[in-house]
Tab-separated table of C-alpha atoms and ligand atoms in Angstrom:
chain	number	residue	atom	x	y	z
A	646	MET	CA	-58.020	157.466	237.130
A	647	PRO	CA	-55.071	155.397	235.899
A	648	SER	CA	-53.659	152.861	238.362
A	649	ILE	CA	-50.689	154.010	240.441
A	650	ARG	CA	-47.218	153.231	239.100
A	651	HIS	CA	-44.654	152.036	241.633
A	652	LEU	CA	-41.187	153.285	240.814
A	653	THR	CA	-37.558	152.593	241.490
A	654	ILE	CA	-35.239	155.354	240.317
A	655	LEU	CA	-31.676	154.160	239.837
A	656	GLY	CA	-29.441	157.218	240.033
A	657	SER	CA	-32.088	159.500	241.577
A	658	THR	CA	-29.598	162.224	242.562
A	659	GLY	CA	-28.313	162.748	239.007
A	660	SER	CA	-29.566	164.979	236.236
A	661	ILE	CA	-32.080	162.440	234.858
A	662	GLY	CA	-33.046	161.261	238.354
A	663	VAL	CA	-33.885	164.799	239.484
A	664	SER	CA	-35.856	165.493	236.282
A	665	THR	CA	-37.795	162.250	236.858
A	666	LEU	CA	-38.676	163.291	240.393
A	667	ASP	CA	-39.745	166.675	239.041
A	668	VAL	CA	-42.276	164.975	236.747
A	669	VAL	CA	-43.388	162.623	239.539
A	670	THR	CA	-44.017	165.549	241.925
A	671	ARG	CA	-46.630	166.971	239.584
A	672	HIS	CA	-48.598	163.709	239.561
A	673	PRO	CA	-48.964	162.396	243.113
A	674	ASN	CA	-51.992	160.305	242.130
A	675	ARG	CA	-50.095	158.498	239.407
A	676	PHE	CA	-46.743	157.613	240.920
A	677	GLN	CA	-45.379	156.255	244.144
A	678	ILE	CA	-41.649	156.080	244.784
A	679	ILE	CA	-40.610	152.726	246.219
A	680	ALA	CA	-36.824	153.042	245.953
A	681	LEU	CA	-34.186	155.667	245.241
A	682	THR	CA	-30.484	155.007	244.694
A	683	ALA	CA	-27.287	157.065	244.518
A	684	ASN	CA	-23.546	156.752	244.393
A	685	HIS	CA	-22.516	158.779	247.453
A	686	SER	CA	-24.410	162.082	247.534
A	687	ILE	CA	-25.809	161.638	251.042
A	688	GLU	CA	-27.224	165.147	251.443
A	689	LYS	CA	-29.208	165.006	248.209
A	690	MET	CA	-30.467	161.522	249.034
A	691	LEU	CA	-31.567	162.576	252.524
A	692	GLU	CA	-33.499	165.470	251.025
A	693	GLN	CA	-35.161	163.179	248.475
A	694	CYS	CA	-36.100	160.723	251.226
A	695	ARG	CA	-37.630	163.565	253.205
A	696	LEU	CA	-39.735	164.610	250.220
A	697	PHE	CA	-40.683	161.261	248.671
A	698	ARG	CA	-40.598	158.860	251.661
A	699	PRO	CA	-39.409	155.845	249.644
A	700	ARG	CA	-39.506	152.390	251.222
A	701	TYR	CA	-35.810	151.902	250.329
A	702	ALA	CA	-32.770	154.070	249.688
A	703	VAL	CA	-29.594	152.471	248.351
A	704	MET	CA	-26.107	153.953	248.385
A	705	LEU	CA	-23.243	152.373	246.455
A	706	ASP	CA	-20.787	151.893	249.325
A	707	LYS	CA	-21.116	150.890	252.960
A	708	GLY	CA	-19.614	154.129	254.311
A	709	SER	CA	-22.185	156.330	252.550
A	710	GLY	CA	-24.936	153.848	253.395
A	711	GLU	CA	-24.164	153.934	257.128
A	712	LYS	CA	-23.975	157.718	257.169
A	713	LEU	CA	-27.310	158.007	255.374
A	714	GLN	CA	-28.835	155.449	257.724
A	715	MET	CA	-27.860	157.533	260.733
A	716	ALA	CA	-29.195	160.748	259.173
A	717	ILE	CA	-32.471	159.043	258.191
A	718	ARG	CA	-32.971	157.756	261.742
A	719	GLU	CA	-32.256	161.170	263.226
A	720	ALA	CA	-34.770	162.729	260.831
A	721	GLY	CA	-37.409	160.179	261.901
A	722	ILE	CA	-37.916	158.853	258.345
A	723	ALA	CA	-39.054	155.243	257.939
A	724	THR	CA	-36.941	154.530	254.801
A	725	GLU	CA	-34.798	151.391	254.976
A	726	VAL	CA	-31.204	152.114	253.898
A	727	MET	CA	-29.125	149.527	252.048
A	728	TRP	CA	-25.856	149.567	250.117
A	729	GLY	CA	-23.891	147.650	247.486
A	730	VAL	CA	-24.487	146.506	243.930
A	731	GLU	CA	-26.632	143.564	245.104
A	732	SER	CA	-28.964	146.019	246.809
A	733	LEU	CA	-29.177	148.054	243.594
A	734	GLU	CA	-30.175	144.842	241.828
A	735	LYS	CA	-32.662	144.064	244.571
A	736	VAL	CA	-34.530	147.374	244.367
A	737	ALA	CA	-34.541	147.142	240.561
A	738	SER	CA	-36.435	143.844	240.793
A	739	LEU	CA	-38.747	144.196	243.827
A	740	PRO	CA	-42.138	142.541	243.288
A	741	GLU	CA	-43.941	145.712	244.388
A	742	VAL	CA	-42.139	147.778	241.718
A	743	ASP	CA	-43.515	147.873	238.170
A	744	THR	CA	-41.373	150.631	236.631
A	745	VAL	CA	-37.622	151.212	236.863
A	746	MET	CA	-35.916	154.394	235.675
A	747	ALA	CA	-32.380	153.258	234.758
A	748	ALA	CA	-30.442	156.513	235.183
A	749	ILE	CA	-27.105	155.514	236.649
A	750	VAL	CA	-24.267	156.864	234.536
A	751	GLY	CA	-21.860	154.541	232.757
A	752	ALA	CA	-21.059	150.842	233.024
A	753	ALA	CA	-21.987	150.985	236.728
A	754	GLY	CA	-25.617	150.903	235.597
A	755	ILE	CA	-25.460	147.620	233.758
A	756	ARG	CA	-26.108	145.119	236.553
A	757	PRO	CA	-29.161	146.807	238.084
A	758	THR	CA	-30.559	147.551	234.610
A	759	PHE	CA	-30.227	143.870	233.702
A	760	ALA	CA	-31.880	142.960	237.010
A	761	ALA	CA	-34.874	145.158	236.147
A	762	ALA	CA	-35.190	143.541	232.709
A	763	ARG	CA	-34.861	140.038	234.153
A	764	ALA	CA	-37.662	140.840	236.577
A	765	GLY	CA	-39.867	141.799	233.609
A	766	LYS	CA	-40.213	145.444	234.624
A	767	ASN	CA	-41.199	148.443	232.613
A	768	VAL	CA	-37.618	149.649	232.022
A	769	LEU	CA	-37.180	153.356	231.235
A	770	LEU	CA	-33.688	153.389	229.806
A	771	ALA	CA	-31.508	156.467	230.184
A	772	ASN	CA	-28.355	154.422	230.844
A	773	LYS	CA	-27.364	154.025	227.180
A	774	GLU	CA	-24.094	152.372	228.215
A	775	THR	CA	-26.015	149.155	229.001
A	776	LEU	CA	-27.130	148.886	225.375
A	777	VAL	CA	-23.715	149.889	224.041
A	778	MET	CA	-21.894	147.286	226.100
A	779	ALA	CA	-24.364	144.449	225.897
A	780	GLY	CA	-26.946	145.300	223.230
A	781	ARG	CA	-27.681	141.842	221.920
A	782	ILE	CA	-27.910	140.031	225.229
A	783	PHE	CA	-29.824	142.881	226.863
A	784	MET	CA	-32.449	142.878	224.106
A	785	ASP	CA	-32.693	139.074	224.479
A	786	VAL	CA	-33.236	139.377	228.235
A	787	VAL	CA	-35.938	142.017	227.681
A	788	LYS	CA	-37.736	139.683	225.284
A	789	GLN	CA	-37.320	136.512	227.351
A	790	HIS	CA	-38.634	138.100	230.540
A	791	HIS	CA	-41.387	140.130	228.872
A	792	ALA	CA	-39.952	143.407	230.087
A	793	THR	CA	-40.992	146.626	228.361
A	794	LEU	CA	-38.180	148.860	227.167
A	795	LEU	CA	-38.840	152.575	226.736
A	796	PRO	CA	-36.098	154.924	225.546
A	797	ILE	CA	-35.451	158.041	227.612
A	798	ASP	CA	-32.547	159.388	225.576
A	799	SER	CA	-34.238	162.311	223.803
A	800	GLU	CA	-33.253	161.156	220.295
A	801	HIS	CA	-34.439	157.593	220.823
A	802	ASN	CA	-37.582	158.740	222.528
A	803	ALA	CA	-38.226	160.970	219.499
A	804	ILE	CA	-37.659	158.032	217.132
A	805	PHE	CA	-39.951	155.870	219.255
A	806	GLN	CA	-42.642	158.565	219.062
A	807	SER	CA	-42.179	158.868	215.278
A	808	LEU	CA	-42.563	155.119	214.662
A	809	PRO	CA	-45.999	153.513	214.315
A	810	HIS	CA	-47.475	151.863	217.432
A	811	HIS	CA	-47.398	148.458	215.770
A	812	PHE	CA	-43.601	148.557	215.239
A	813	THR	CA	-42.138	145.389	216.733
A	814	GLY	CA	-38.576	145.439	215.465
A	815	ASP	CA	-38.829	145.271	211.683
A	816	LEU	CA	-38.245	148.744	210.233
A	817	ALA	CA	-38.793	147.621	206.620
A	818	ALA	CA	-42.148	146.076	207.541
A	819	VAL	CA	-43.442	149.464	208.716
A	820	GLY	CA	-42.028	151.275	205.690
A	821	VAL	CA	-39.054	152.995	207.288
A	822	ARG	CA	-36.288	154.061	204.908
A	823	ARG	CA	-33.888	155.448	207.506
A	824	ILE	CA	-33.451	157.085	210.860
A	825	LEU	CA	-32.140	160.642	211.131
A	826	LEU	CA	-30.390	160.928	214.472
A	827	THR	CA	-29.922	164.579	215.367
A	828	ALA	CA	-26.954	165.953	217.298
A	829	SER	CA	-26.341	169.451	218.608
A	830	GLY	CA	-22.664	169.211	217.708
A	831	GLY	CA	-21.743	170.116	221.288
A	832	PRO	CA	-19.808	173.142	222.558
A	833	PHE	CA	-16.976	172.708	220.004
A	834	ARG	CA	-19.071	172.364	216.866
A	835	GLN	CA	-17.280	175.310	215.286
A	836	SER	CA	-13.870	174.960	216.961
A	837	SER	CA	-10.788	174.224	214.893
A	838	LEU	CA	-8.935	170.953	215.439
A	839	ALA	CA	-5.909	172.877	216.715
A	840	SER	CA	-7.932	174.783	219.319
A	841	LEU	CA	-9.356	171.556	220.763
A	842	GLU	CA	-5.909	170.792	222.226
A	843	GLN	CA	-6.363	173.489	224.896
A	844	VAL	CA	-9.951	172.786	225.879
A	845	THR	CA	-10.674	172.654	229.642
A	846	PRO	CA	-13.175	170.409	231.478
A	847	GLU	CA	-15.249	173.511	232.287
A	848	GLN	CA	-15.511	174.395	228.596
A	849	ALA	CA	-16.301	170.813	227.642
A	850	CYS	CA	-19.078	170.573	230.250
A	851	ALA	CA	-20.742	173.832	229.172
A	852	HIS	CA	-23.209	172.367	226.692
A	853	PRO	CA	-25.000	175.004	224.581
A	854	ASN	CA	-28.499	173.474	224.912
A	855	TRP	CA	-28.685	170.749	227.566
A	856	VAL	CA	-27.830	170.701	231.267
A	857	MET	CA	-26.536	167.194	231.998
A	858	GLY	CA	-24.153	165.150	234.139
A	859	LYS	CA	-20.424	165.646	233.524
A	860	LYS	CA	-19.741	162.372	231.745
A	861	ILE	CA	-22.429	162.778	229.093
A	862	SER	CA	-21.469	166.453	228.704
A	863	VAL	CA	-17.895	165.497	227.793
A	864	ASP	CA	-19.285	162.743	225.545
A	865	SER	CA	-21.321	165.416	223.762
A	866	ALA	CA	-18.230	167.575	223.348
A	867	THR	CA	-16.233	164.709	221.754
A	868	MET	CA	-19.374	163.505	219.934
A	869	MET	CA	-18.824	160.071	221.468
A	870	ASN	CA	-22.318	160.600	222.837
A	871	LYS	CA	-23.674	160.481	219.274
A	872	GLY	CA	-21.541	157.417	218.570
A	873	LEU	CA	-22.969	155.667	221.624
A	874	GLU	CA	-26.429	156.727	220.457
A	875	VAL	CA	-25.902	155.195	217.013
A	876	ILE	CA	-25.168	151.883	218.767
A	877	GLU	CA	-28.153	152.441	221.066
A	878	ALA	CA	-30.443	153.093	218.077
A	879	HIS	CA	-29.100	150.000	216.330
A	880	TRP	CA	-30.231	147.765	219.194
A	881	LEU	CA	-33.433	149.543	220.175
A	882	PHE	CA	-34.855	149.717	216.664
A	883	ASN	CA	-33.003	146.854	214.973
A	884	ALA	CA	-31.538	149.397	212.543
A	885	ALA	CA	-28.564	148.548	210.328
A	886	PRO	CA	-25.748	151.109	210.829
A	887	GLU	CA	-26.122	152.406	207.248
A	888	LYS	CA	-29.799	153.164	207.978
A	889	ILE	CA	-28.796	155.596	210.726
A	890	GLN	CA	-27.783	159.048	209.501
A	891	VAL	CA	-26.313	161.477	212.030
A	892	VAL	CA	-27.499	165.041	211.351
A	893	ILE	CA	-25.984	168.012	213.147
A	894	HIS	CA	-28.799	170.311	214.211
A	895	PRO	CA	-27.414	173.037	216.492
A	896	GLN	CA	-30.758	174.253	217.912
A	897	SER	CA	-31.659	170.826	219.436
A	898	VAL	CA	-35.328	171.444	218.726
A	899	ILE	CA	-35.888	168.435	216.477
A	900	HIS	CA	-34.934	165.513	218.709
A	901	SER	CA	-34.672	163.029	215.794
A	902	MET	CA	-36.617	161.895	212.747
A	903	VAL	CA	-37.861	158.819	210.924
A	904	GLU	CA	-37.978	158.786	207.131
A	905	TYR	CA	-40.480	156.514	205.394
A	906	VAL	CA	-40.344	154.925	201.942
A	907	ASP	CA	-42.987	157.317	200.613
A	908	GLY	CA	-40.690	160.251	201.374
A	909	SER	CA	-42.497	161.335	204.568
A	910	VAL	CA	-40.239	162.399	207.412
A	911	LEU	CA	-41.774	162.363	210.896
A	912	ALA	CA	-40.060	164.227	213.694
A	913	GLN	CA	-40.599	164.956	217.354
A	914	LEU	CA	-39.895	168.540	218.391
A	915	GLY	CA	-39.730	170.318	221.702
A	916	ASN	CA	-37.572	172.464	223.922
A	917	PRO	CA	-34.403	170.667	224.957
A	918	ASP	CA	-35.659	169.496	228.350
A	919	MET	CA	-35.381	165.865	229.453
A	920	ARG	CA	-38.650	166.125	231.381
A	921	THR	CA	-40.472	165.705	228.045
A	922	PRO	CA	-39.145	162.236	227.123
A	923	ILE	CA	-39.308	161.212	230.793
A	924	ALA	CA	-42.962	162.253	231.044
A	925	HIS	CA	-43.718	160.540	227.737
A	926	ALA	CA	-42.361	157.227	228.995
A	927	LEU	CA	-43.833	157.569	232.489
A	928	GLY	CA	-47.273	158.495	231.258
A	929	LEU	CA	-47.649	156.089	228.343
A	930	PRO	CA	-50.261	155.597	226.929
A	931	ASP	CA	-51.398	158.932	228.386
A	932	ARG	CA	-49.781	162.319	227.856
A	933	ILE	CA	-49.052	163.942	231.198
A	934	GLU	CA	-48.242	167.558	232.083
A	935	THR	CA	-44.752	168.874	232.675
A	936	GLU	CA	-43.474	172.348	233.352
A	937	VAL	CA	-41.672	172.346	230.009
A	938	ALA	CA	-42.408	175.620	228.227
A	939	SER	CA	-44.220	175.740	224.876
A	940	LEU	CA	-41.955	175.746	221.876
A	941	ASP	CA	-41.688	179.338	220.688
A	942	MET	CA	-41.262	178.939	216.932
A	943	PHE	CA	-40.981	182.688	216.354
A	944	LYS	CA	-38.163	183.001	218.855
A	945	ILE	CA	-36.369	179.990	217.356
A	946	GLY	CA	-36.749	181.487	213.888
A	947	ARG	CA	-34.747	178.911	211.978
A	948	LEU	CA	-33.545	175.339	212.136
A	949	ASN	CA	-30.122	174.454	210.708
A	950	PHE	CA	-28.577	171.183	209.612
A	951	GLU	CA	-24.988	170.105	208.869
A	952	ALA	CA	-23.120	166.893	208.128
A	953	PRO	CA	-20.947	165.549	210.962
A	954	ASP	CA	-17.185	166.091	210.778
A	955	PHE	CA	-15.445	162.780	211.469
A	956	LYS	CA	-11.990	164.430	211.354
A	957	ARG	CA	-12.496	166.838	214.223
A	958	PHE	CA	-14.644	164.320	216.099
A	959	PRO	CA	-12.950	160.925	215.621
A	960	CYS	CA	-14.954	159.375	218.476
A	961	LEU	CA	-17.964	159.179	216.177
A	962	GLY	CA	-16.025	157.049	213.687
A	963	LEU	CA	-14.639	154.851	216.471
A	964	ALA	CA	-18.175	154.089	217.616
A	965	TYR	CA	-19.227	153.092	214.071
A	966	GLN	CA	-16.123	150.852	213.926
A	967	ALA	CA	-17.020	149.224	217.241
A	968	LEU	CA	-20.575	148.597	216.085
A	969	ALA	CA	-19.313	146.956	212.884
A	970	ALA	CA	-16.807	144.790	214.802
A	971	GLY	CA	-19.478	143.634	217.281
A	972	GLY	CA	-18.798	141.096	220.026
A	973	SER	CA	-16.943	142.668	222.938
A	974	THR	CA	-15.670	145.667	220.922
A	975	PRO	CA	-18.465	148.115	221.875
A	976	ALA	CA	-17.884	147.237	225.559
A	977	ILE	CA	-14.163	147.910	225.053
A	978	LEU	CA	-14.953	151.246	223.374
A	979	ASN	CA	-17.267	152.187	226.227
A	980	ALA	CA	-14.805	151.263	228.981
A	981	ALA	CA	-11.915	153.083	227.298
A	982	ASN	CA	-14.142	156.116	226.849
A	983	GLU	CA	-15.164	156.136	230.517
A	984	VAL	CA	-11.526	156.015	231.653
A	985	ALA	CA	-10.557	158.671	229.099
A	986	VAL	CA	-13.371	161.042	230.117
A	987	GLU	CA	-12.578	160.626	233.804
A	988	SER	CA	-8.876	161.275	233.157
A	989	PHE	CA	-9.686	164.373	231.122
A	990	LEU	CA	-12.012	165.665	233.860
A	991	LYS	CA	-9.193	165.149	236.383
A	992	ARG	CA	-6.863	167.094	234.043
A	993	ARG	CA	-4.598	164.093	233.612
A	994	MET	CA	-4.763	164.264	229.812
A	995	PRO	CA	-5.838	166.713	227.108
A	996	PHE	CA	-9.226	166.619	225.410
A	997	THR	CA	-7.676	165.501	222.126
A	998	ALA	CA	-6.113	162.449	223.807
A	999	ILE	CA	-9.589	160.993	224.438
A	1000	PRO	CA	-10.025	159.437	220.949
A	1001	ILE	CA	-6.333	158.469	220.878
A	1002	MET	CA	-6.642	156.487	224.079
A	1003	ILE	CA	-9.856	154.811	222.939
A	1004	GLU	CA	-8.333	153.786	219.624
A	1005	GLN	CA	-5.224	152.392	221.347
A	1006	VAL	CA	-7.326	150.347	223.750
A	1007	MET	CA	-9.544	149.070	220.935
A	1008	GLN	CA	-6.419	147.925	219.106
A	1009	SER	CA	-4.768	146.315	222.151
A	1010	VAL	CA	-7.691	144.397	223.652
A	1011	SER	CA	-8.773	141.549	221.447
A	1012	ARG	CA	-12.389	141.164	220.405
A	1013	LYS	CA	-14.253	138.230	221.879
A	1014	ASP	CA	-17.696	136.812	221.336
A	1015	ILE	CA	-20.247	137.714	223.984
A	1016	ALA	CA	-22.535	135.051	225.390
A	1017	SER	CA	-23.340	136.434	228.827
A	1018	LEU	CA	-23.272	139.484	231.062
A	1019	GLU	CA	-20.138	138.013	232.661
A	1020	ASP	CA	-18.381	138.130	229.261
A	1021	VAL	CA	-19.313	141.810	228.952
A	1022	LEU	CA	-18.045	142.628	232.433
A	1023	GLU	CA	-14.794	140.784	231.668
A	1024	ALA	CA	-14.261	142.842	228.484
A	1025	ASP	CA	-15.037	146.002	230.456
A	1026	ARG	CA	-12.481	145.080	233.128
A	1027	GLU	CA	-9.762	144.190	230.634
A	1028	ALA	CA	-10.284	147.400	228.634
A	1029	ARG	CA	-10.150	149.542	231.787
A	1030	GLU	CA	-6.902	147.907	232.838
A	1031	THR	CA	-5.391	148.514	229.408
A	1032	ALA	CA	-6.602	152.125	229.434
A	1033	HIS	CA	-5.014	152.728	232.845
A	1034	ASP	CA	-1.742	151.145	231.639
A	1035	TRP	CA	-1.791	153.437	228.612
A	1036	LEU	CA	-2.385	156.429	230.859
A	1037	SER	CA	0.524	155.484	233.148
A	1038	SER	CA	2.790	155.198	230.118
A	1039	LEU	CA	2.054	158.864	229.353
A	1040	VAL	CA	3.792	160.195	232.468
B	1166	NAD	P1	-25.364	162.179	236.480
B	1166	NAD	O1	-23.912	162.069	236.645
B	1166	NAD	O2	-26.016	163.501	236.638
B	1166	NAD	O3	-26.080	161.183	237.523
B	1166	NAD	C1	-25.690	159.854	237.657
B	1166	NAD	C2	-26.472	159.159	238.779
B	1166	NAD	O4	-25.920	157.841	238.925
B	1166	NAD	C3	-26.324	159.841	240.144
B	1166	NAD	O5	-27.515	159.640	240.887
B	1166	NAD	C4	-25.177	159.074	240.795
B	1166	NAD	O6	-25.247	159.096	242.221
B	1166	NAD	C5	-25.386	157.678	240.242
B	1166	NAD	N1	-24.119	156.936	240.119
B	1166	NAD	C6	-22.971	157.381	239.558
B	1166	NAD	N2	-22.015	156.433	239.618
B	1166	NAD	C7	-22.585	155.362	240.213
B	1166	NAD	C8	-22.101	154.066	240.557
B	1166	NAD	N3	-20.833	153.707	240.312
B	1166	NAD	N4	-22.944	153.203	241.144
B	1166	NAD	C9	-24.228	153.568	241.426
B	1166	NAD	N5	-24.749	154.779	241.128
B	1166	NAD	C10	-23.923	155.671	240.526
B	1166	NAD	O7	-25.722	161.541	235.076
B	1166	NAD	P2	-26.951	161.895	234.101
B	1166	NAD	O8	-26.594	163.019	233.233
B	1166	NAD	O9	-28.227	161.929	234.883
B	1166	NAD	O10	-26.953	160.600	233.170
B	1166	NAD	C11	-27.456	159.350	233.583
B	1166	NAD	C12	-27.587	158.437	232.384
B	1166	NAD	O11	-28.567	158.972	231.509
B	1166	NAD	C13	-26.310	158.315	231.558
B	1166	NAD	O12	-26.190	157.020	231.079
B	1166	NAD	C14	-26.524	159.300	230.413
B	1166	NAD	O13	-25.844	158.914	229.253
B	1166	NAD	C15	-28.030	159.179	230.225
B	1166	NAD	N6	-28.639	160.373	229.625
B	1166	NAD	C16	-28.598	161.557	230.281
B	1166	NAD	C17	-29.169	162.699	229.721
B	1166	NAD	C18	-29.177	164.021	230.456
B	1166	NAD	O14	-29.778	164.967	229.975
B	1166	NAD	N7	-28.548	164.143	231.596
B	1166	NAD	C19	-29.760	162.626	228.450
B	1166	NAD	C20	-29.773	161.390	227.801
B	1166	NAD	C21	-29.222	160.274	228.395
B	1167	MG	MG1	-29.267	161.966	223.645
């Protein structure tokens, strides 16, 4: 039997968190949950504590923490309840934890994800925003503290699976010509530019293939998600931007590909279900069972491919620009995007204003060099302020 893995799941009540717990449930002899964390979904957290009996549960704010604490006591559960960002950092770096699933959404995930890397953990990275905002310094921290970084994002997990085991950061050395990063194209793949003006949050969140949290669903609809993933791939695999080709593949069956200098293209395929990449990373080096159905090739019938349209989806181009600019620019892009997505979800601005706001913020906030996490957080703060100012100027 393999030795038991001791887990902290950051963002356990979200889409990735729930899928992780689903995989864990099937393998009680492999995994033990030490800590779970959430923003403020008390009911979901209470239920998870009932089922998984973690040693710690962390809520973001004191109010939610105190309410959960009361409910946990009443239910007679021994879980210790904590709250605040410091507590998130604490459970990400506990000595008794070896593996941390980083599945908080957005910039809010950066501090605990850094804490896990600094503590040398096995970091399962779903929170792509950490790499977008702070790619260089995050990769340095991973190296310095001998952490292990495993990609959960389905595309990056597919690339990881299609690279040779001895890959250590030099694509040319293992004969890679380029990376083909697949994208579903989102719910508006075939919509005209004019029709995008009227799009509602409900339409934007109705992804054709994946069921995900709201923020990443809107990112998929604008294709910012693919832009963020280009930046993510750049840092994870040390890939120059021109070596990353985005390929629209509406069926989301091929999760990404690696092309080698001999002309071979290796791909990872599967049903679009995040439990596959999660199980891959949790089980490594073993393959472990999930309830993901077999891929029915006859039902799928055909696989299609298209080039991305930068005109209808300007967010993709903005992400490439941010990657080329470097320094604090990707953090500025990310912050502006988070404010824009939130404002769109609250119906404070139209879908098509998302790239406009991001571009404005990228132009207004000046690029700085990044030497530390503090520098990143400062750029994030400044960009958010500028985005909010821009939004206020609209009304
Ligand atoms: P989600 O919104 O479903 O869940 C987010 C989780 O983070 C929840 O547990 C929530 O309580 C917690 N959270 C939110 N704000 C927080 C804050 N300020 N402080 C602390 N905790 C907070 O999101 P998701 O879809 O599970 O995505 C999580 C991450 O994984 C994102 O970075 C996303 O880009 C990435 N990802 C998701 C998918 C997917 O299929 N859902 C696929 C690839 C990558
Ligand atoms: Mg993805």
